[in-house]
PDB file of C-alpha atoms in Angstrom:
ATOM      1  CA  UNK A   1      82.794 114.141 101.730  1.00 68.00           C
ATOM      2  CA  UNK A   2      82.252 111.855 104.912  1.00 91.00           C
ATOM      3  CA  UNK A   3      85.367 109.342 105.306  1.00 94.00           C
ATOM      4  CA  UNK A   4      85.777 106.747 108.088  1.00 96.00           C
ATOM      5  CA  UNK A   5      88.629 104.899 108.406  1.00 97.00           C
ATOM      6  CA  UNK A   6      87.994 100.688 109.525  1.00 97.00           C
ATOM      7  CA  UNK A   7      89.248  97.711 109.233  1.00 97.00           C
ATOM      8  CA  UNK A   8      88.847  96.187 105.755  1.00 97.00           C
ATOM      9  CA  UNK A   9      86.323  93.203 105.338  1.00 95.00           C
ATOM     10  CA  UNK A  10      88.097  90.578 103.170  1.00 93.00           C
ATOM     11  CA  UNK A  11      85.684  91.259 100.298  1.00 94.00           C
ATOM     12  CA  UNK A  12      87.339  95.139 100.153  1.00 97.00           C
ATOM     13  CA  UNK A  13      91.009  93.379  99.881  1.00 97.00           C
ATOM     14  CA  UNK A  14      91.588  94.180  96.039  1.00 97.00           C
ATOM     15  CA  UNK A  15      89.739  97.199  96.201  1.00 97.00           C
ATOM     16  CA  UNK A  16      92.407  98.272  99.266  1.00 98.00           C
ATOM     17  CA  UNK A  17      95.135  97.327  97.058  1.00 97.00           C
ATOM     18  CA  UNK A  18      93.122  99.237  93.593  1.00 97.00           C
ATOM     19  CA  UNK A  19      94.029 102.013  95.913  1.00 97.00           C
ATOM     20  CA  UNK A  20      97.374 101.322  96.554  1.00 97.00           C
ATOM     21  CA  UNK A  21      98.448 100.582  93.044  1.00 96.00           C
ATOM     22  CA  UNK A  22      97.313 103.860  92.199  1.00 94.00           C
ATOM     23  CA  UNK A  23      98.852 105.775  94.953  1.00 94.00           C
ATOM     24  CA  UNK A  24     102.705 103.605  93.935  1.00 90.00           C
ATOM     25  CA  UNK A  25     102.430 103.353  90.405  1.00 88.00           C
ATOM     26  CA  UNK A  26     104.918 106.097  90.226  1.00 84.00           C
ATOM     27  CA  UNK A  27     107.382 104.836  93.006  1.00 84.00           C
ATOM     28  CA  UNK A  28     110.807 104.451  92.075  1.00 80.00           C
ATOM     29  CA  UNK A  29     111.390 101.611  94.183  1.00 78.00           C
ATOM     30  CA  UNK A  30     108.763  99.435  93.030  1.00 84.00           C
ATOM     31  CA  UNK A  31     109.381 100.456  89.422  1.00 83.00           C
ATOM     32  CA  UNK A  32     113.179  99.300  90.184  1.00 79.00           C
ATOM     33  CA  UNK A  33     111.388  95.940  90.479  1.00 82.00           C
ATOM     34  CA  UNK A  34     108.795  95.881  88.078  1.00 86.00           C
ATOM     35  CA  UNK A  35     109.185  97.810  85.730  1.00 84.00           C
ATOM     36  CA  UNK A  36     105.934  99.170  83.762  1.00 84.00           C
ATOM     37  CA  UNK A  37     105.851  96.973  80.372  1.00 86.00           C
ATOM     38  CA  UNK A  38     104.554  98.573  76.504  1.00 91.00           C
ATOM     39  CA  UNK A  39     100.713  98.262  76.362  1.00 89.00           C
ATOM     40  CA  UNK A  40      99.766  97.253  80.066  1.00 89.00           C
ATOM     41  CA  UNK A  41      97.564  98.340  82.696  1.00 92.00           C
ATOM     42  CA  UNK A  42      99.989  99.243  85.242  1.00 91.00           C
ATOM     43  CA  UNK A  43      97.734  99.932  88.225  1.00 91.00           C
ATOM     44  CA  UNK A  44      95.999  96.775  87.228  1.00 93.00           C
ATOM     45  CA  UNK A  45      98.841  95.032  87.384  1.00 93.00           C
ATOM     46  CA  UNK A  46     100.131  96.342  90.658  1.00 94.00           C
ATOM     47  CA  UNK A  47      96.437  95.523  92.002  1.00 95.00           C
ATOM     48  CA  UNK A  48      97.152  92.173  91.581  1.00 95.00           C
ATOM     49  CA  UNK A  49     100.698  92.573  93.493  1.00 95.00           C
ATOM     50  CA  UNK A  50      99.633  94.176  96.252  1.00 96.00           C
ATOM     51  CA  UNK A  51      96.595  92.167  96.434  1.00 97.00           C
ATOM     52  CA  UNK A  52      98.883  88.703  96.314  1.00 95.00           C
ATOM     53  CA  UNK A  53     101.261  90.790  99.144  1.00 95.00           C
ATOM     54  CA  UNK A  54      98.392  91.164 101.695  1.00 97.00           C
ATOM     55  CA  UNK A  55      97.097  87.837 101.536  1.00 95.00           C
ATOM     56  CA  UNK A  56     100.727  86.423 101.773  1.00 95.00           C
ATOM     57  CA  UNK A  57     100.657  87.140 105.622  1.00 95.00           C
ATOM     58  CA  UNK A  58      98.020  85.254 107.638  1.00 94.00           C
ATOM     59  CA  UNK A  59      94.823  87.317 108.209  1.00 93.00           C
ATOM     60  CA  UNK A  60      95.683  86.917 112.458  1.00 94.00           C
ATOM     61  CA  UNK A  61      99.245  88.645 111.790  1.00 95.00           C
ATOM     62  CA  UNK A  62      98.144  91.342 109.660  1.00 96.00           C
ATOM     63  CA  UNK A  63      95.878  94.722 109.485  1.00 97.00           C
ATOM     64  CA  UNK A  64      94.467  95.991 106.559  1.00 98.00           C
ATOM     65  CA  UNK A  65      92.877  99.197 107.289  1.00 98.00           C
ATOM     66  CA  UNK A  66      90.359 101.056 104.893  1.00 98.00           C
ATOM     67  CA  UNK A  67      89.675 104.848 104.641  1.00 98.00           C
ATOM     68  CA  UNK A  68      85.824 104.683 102.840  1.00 97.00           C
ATOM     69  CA  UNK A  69      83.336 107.340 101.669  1.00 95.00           C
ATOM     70  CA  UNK A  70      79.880 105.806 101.166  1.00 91.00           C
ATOM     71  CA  UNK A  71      80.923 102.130  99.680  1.00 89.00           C
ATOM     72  CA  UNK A  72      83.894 103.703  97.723  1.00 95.00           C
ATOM     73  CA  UNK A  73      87.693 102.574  99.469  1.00 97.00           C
ATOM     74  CA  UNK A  74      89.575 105.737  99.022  1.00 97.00           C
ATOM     75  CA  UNK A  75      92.750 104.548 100.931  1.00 98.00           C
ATOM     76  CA  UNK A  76      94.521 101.905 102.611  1.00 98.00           C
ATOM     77  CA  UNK A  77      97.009 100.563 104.799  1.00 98.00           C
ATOM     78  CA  UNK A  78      98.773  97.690 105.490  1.00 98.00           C
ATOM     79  CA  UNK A  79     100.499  96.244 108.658  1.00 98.00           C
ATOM     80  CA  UNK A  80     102.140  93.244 109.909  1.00 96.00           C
ATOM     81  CA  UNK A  81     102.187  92.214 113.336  1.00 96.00           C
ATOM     82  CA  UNK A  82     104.923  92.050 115.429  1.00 94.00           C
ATOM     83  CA  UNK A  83     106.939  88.628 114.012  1.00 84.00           C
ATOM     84  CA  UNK A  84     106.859  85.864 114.466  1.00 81.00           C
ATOM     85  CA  UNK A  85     103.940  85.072 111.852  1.00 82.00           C
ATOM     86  CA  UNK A  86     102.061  81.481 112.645  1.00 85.00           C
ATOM     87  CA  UNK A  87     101.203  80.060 109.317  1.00 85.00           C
ATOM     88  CA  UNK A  88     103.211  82.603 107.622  1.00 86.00           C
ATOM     89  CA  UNK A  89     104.873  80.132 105.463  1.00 83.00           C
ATOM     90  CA  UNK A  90     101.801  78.532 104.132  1.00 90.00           C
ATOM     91  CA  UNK A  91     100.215  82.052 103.306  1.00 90.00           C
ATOM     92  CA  UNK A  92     103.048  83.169 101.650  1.00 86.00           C
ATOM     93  CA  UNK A  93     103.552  80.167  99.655  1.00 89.00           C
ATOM     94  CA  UNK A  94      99.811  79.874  98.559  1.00 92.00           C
ATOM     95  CA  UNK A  95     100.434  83.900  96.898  1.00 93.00           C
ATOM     96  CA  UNK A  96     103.744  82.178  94.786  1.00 90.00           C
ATOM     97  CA  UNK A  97     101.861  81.740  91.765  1.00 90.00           C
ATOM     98  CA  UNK A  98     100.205  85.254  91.576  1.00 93.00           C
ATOM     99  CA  UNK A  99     103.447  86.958  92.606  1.00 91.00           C
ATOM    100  CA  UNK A 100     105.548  85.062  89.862  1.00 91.00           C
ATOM    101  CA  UNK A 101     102.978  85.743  87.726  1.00 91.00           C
ATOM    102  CA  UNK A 102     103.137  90.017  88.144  1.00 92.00           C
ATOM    103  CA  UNK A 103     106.708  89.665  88.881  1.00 91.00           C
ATOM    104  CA  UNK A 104     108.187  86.905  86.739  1.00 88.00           C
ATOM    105  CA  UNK A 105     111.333  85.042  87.808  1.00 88.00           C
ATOM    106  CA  UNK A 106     114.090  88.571  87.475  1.00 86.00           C
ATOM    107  CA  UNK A 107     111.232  90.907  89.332  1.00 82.00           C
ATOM    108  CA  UNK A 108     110.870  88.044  91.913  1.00 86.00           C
ATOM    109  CA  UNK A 109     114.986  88.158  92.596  1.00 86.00           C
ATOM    110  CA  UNK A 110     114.657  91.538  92.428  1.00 83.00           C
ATOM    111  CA  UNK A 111     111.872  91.623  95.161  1.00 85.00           C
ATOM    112  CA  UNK A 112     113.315  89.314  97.769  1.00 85.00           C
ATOM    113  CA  UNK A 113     116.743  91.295  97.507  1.00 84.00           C
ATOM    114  CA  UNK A 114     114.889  94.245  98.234  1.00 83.00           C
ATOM    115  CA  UNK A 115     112.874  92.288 101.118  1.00 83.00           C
ATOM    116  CA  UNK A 116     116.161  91.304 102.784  1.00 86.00           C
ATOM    117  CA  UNK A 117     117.545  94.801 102.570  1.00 85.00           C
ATOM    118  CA  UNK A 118     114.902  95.949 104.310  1.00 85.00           C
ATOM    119  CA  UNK A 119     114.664  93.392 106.497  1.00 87.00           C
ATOM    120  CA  UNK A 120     118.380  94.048 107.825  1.00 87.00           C
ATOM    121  CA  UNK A 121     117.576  97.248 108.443  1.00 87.00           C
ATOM    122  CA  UNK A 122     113.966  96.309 110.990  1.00 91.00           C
ATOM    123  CA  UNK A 123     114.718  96.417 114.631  1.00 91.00           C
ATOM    124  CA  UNK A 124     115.237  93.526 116.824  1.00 92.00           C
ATOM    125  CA  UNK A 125     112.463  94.437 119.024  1.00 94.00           C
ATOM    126  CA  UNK A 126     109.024  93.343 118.243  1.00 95.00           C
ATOM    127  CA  UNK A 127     107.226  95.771 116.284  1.00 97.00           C
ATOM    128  CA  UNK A 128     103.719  96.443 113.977  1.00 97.00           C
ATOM    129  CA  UNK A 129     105.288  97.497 110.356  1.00 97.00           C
ATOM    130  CA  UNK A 130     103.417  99.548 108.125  1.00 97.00           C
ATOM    131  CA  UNK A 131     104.139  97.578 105.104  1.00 95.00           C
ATOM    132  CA  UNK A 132     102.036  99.929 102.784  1.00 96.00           C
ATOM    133  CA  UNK A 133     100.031 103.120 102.617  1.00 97.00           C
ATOM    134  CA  UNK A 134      98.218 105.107  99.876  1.00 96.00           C
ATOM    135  CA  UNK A 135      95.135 107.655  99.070  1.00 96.00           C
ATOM    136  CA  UNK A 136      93.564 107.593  96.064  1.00 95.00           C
ATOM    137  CA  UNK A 137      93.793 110.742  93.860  1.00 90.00           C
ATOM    138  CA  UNK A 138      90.587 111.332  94.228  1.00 89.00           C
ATOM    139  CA  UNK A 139      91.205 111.709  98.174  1.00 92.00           C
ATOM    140  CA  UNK A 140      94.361 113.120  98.551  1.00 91.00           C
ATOM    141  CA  UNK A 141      94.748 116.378 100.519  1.00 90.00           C
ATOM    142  CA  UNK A 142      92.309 115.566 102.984  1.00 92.00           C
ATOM    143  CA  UNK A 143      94.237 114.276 105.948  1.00 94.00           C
ATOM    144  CA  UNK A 144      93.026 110.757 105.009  1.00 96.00           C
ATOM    145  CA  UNK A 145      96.919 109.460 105.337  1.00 95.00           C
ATOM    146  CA  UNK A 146      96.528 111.152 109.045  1.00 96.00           C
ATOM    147  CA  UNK A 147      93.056 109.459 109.684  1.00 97.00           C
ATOM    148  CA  UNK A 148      94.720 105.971 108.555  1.00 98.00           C
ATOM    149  CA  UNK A 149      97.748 105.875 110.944  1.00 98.00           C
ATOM    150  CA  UNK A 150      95.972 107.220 113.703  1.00 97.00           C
ATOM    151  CA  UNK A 151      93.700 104.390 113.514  1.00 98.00           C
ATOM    152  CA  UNK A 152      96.445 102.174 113.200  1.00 98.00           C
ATOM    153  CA  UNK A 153      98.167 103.611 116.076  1.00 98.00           C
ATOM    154  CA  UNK A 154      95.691 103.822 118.856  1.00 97.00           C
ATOM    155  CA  UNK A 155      95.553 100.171 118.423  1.00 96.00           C
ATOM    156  CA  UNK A 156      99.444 100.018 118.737  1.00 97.00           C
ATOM    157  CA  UNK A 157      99.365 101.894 121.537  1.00 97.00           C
ATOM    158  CA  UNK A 158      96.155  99.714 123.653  1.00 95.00           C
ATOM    159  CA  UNK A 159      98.862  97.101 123.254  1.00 95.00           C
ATOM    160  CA  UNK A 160     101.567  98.979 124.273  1.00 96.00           C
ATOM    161  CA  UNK A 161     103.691  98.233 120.975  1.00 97.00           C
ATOM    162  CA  UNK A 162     106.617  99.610 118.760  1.00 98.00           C
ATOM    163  CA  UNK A 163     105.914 100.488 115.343  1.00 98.00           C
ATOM    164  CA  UNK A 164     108.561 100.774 112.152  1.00 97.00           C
ATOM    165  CA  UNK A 165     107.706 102.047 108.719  1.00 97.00           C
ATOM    166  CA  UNK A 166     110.485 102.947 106.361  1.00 93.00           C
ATOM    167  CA  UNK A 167     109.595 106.556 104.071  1.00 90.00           C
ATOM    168  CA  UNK A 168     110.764 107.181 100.945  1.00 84.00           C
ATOM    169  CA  UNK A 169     110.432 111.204 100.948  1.00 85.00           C
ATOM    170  CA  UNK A 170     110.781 113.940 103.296  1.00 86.00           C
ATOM    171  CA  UNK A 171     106.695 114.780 102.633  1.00 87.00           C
ATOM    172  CA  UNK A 172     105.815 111.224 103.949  1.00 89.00           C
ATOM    173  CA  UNK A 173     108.850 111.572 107.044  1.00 93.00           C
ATOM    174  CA  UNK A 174     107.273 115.056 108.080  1.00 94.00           C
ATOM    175  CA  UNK A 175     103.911 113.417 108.148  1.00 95.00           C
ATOM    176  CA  UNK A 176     105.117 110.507 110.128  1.00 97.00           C
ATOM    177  CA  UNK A 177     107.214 112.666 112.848  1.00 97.00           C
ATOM    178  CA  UNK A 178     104.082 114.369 113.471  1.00 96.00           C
ATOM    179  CA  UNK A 179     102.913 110.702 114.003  1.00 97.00           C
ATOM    180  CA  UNK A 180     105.855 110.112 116.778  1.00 97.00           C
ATOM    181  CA  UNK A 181     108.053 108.151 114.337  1.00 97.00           C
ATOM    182  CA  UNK A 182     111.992 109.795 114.028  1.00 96.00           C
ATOM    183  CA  UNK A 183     114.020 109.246 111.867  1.00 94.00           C
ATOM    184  CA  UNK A 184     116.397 106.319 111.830  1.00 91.00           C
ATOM    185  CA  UNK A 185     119.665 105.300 109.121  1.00 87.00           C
ATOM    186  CA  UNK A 186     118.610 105.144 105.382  1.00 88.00           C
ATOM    187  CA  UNK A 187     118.397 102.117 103.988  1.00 88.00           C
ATOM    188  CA  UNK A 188     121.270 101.509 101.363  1.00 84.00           C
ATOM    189  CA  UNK A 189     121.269  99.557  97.886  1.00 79.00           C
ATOM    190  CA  UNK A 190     118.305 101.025  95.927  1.00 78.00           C
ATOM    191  CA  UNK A 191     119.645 102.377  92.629  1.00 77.00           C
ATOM    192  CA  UNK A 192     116.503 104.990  92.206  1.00 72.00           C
ATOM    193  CA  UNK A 193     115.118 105.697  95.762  1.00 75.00           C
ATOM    194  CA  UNK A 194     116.745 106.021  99.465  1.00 80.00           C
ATOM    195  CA  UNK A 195     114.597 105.177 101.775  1.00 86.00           C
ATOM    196  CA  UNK A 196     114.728 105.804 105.638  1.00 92.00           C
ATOM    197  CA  UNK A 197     113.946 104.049 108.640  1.00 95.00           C
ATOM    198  CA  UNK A 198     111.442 105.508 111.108  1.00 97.00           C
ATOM    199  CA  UNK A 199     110.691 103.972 114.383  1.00 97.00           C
ATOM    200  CA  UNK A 200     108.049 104.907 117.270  1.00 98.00           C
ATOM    201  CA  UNK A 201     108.285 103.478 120.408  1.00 97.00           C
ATOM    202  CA  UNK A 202     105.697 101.857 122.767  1.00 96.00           C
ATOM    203  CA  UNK A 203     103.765 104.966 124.624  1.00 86.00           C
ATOM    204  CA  UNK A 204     103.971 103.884 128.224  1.00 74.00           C
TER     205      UNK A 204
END
């Protein structure tokens, strides 16, 4: 099949995060803070999380990029520009509801401890962040992860920008070294996971 990887239209923003739900619904990190509950649709659930996650940055400060075949979104991923984010507080606030909602008030905690301990471990230097990235099932195998960060990067790069991602698996590290990323310190405090840092500097 044909696949072409673009930037999302907002209309394709829960069908982006569909995608992504799918491709974490097994992640230990995400399970650590919300964990799967008797009876529910779990990647309908995490739709609605990552969906309330993208819109919580302003649509200037972030890129969600689509991997498509015909009209069917068959992966996704998700950046944030280089901080500071103008408006960032309002779009974050408006997505409250929704993410106390999938979260509740312990996943919530939960979340924003993660958030800082990841946020301790981002560089000082301004930098796109690949917030998220996943391939549908359907998809996977194809080099679509490939087509999505090289996208993604040639843009980085016309800017002459840094770019930070944080892997969870040495799979996902050996596909992003081939991406220029190394490998930086892992990222402590996760009971079920250890993720690493991985940064790639500005091409000059």
């Amino acid at each position: 099949m044909q696949i072409v990887v673009r930037a999302a239209a907002d209309h394709e923003v829960e069908a982006a995060a569909a995608v992504l739900s799918e491709a974490f619904a097994e992640d230990p990190v995400l399970a650590e803070i919300r964990p799967g509950r008797p009876g529910e649709d779990r990647t309908a659930v995490l739709g609605r999380l990552f969906s309330a996650l993208v819109r919580s940055v302003p649509p200037h400060a972030r890129a969600l990029d689509v991997a498509v075949t015909g009209d069917r979104v068959v992966g996704a991923a998700f950046w944030q520009a280089p901080l500071p984010h103008r408006g960032g507080l309002r779009a974050f606030v408006s997505q409250v509801p929704e993410l106390v909602r999938v979260l509740g008030i312990a996943g919530g905690l939960r979340a924003l401890a993660h958030l800082r301990r990841m946020e301790r471990a981002r560089p000082d230097a301004p930098h796109w962040y690949l917030a998220e990235i996943g391939v549908s099932a359907a998809a996977r195998g194809q080099g679509v992860g490939g087509m999505l960060l090289e996208h993604a990067l040639d843009r980085v790069d016309q800017r002459g920008q840094h770019a930070y991602l944080e892997s969870s698996t040495p799979d996902n590290r050996r596909l992003y070294r081939r991406h220029g990323f190394g490998d930086g310190a892992p990222i402590t405090g996760f009971r079920a996971a250890a993720p690493v840092s991985m940064w790639r500097p500005a091409v000059t």
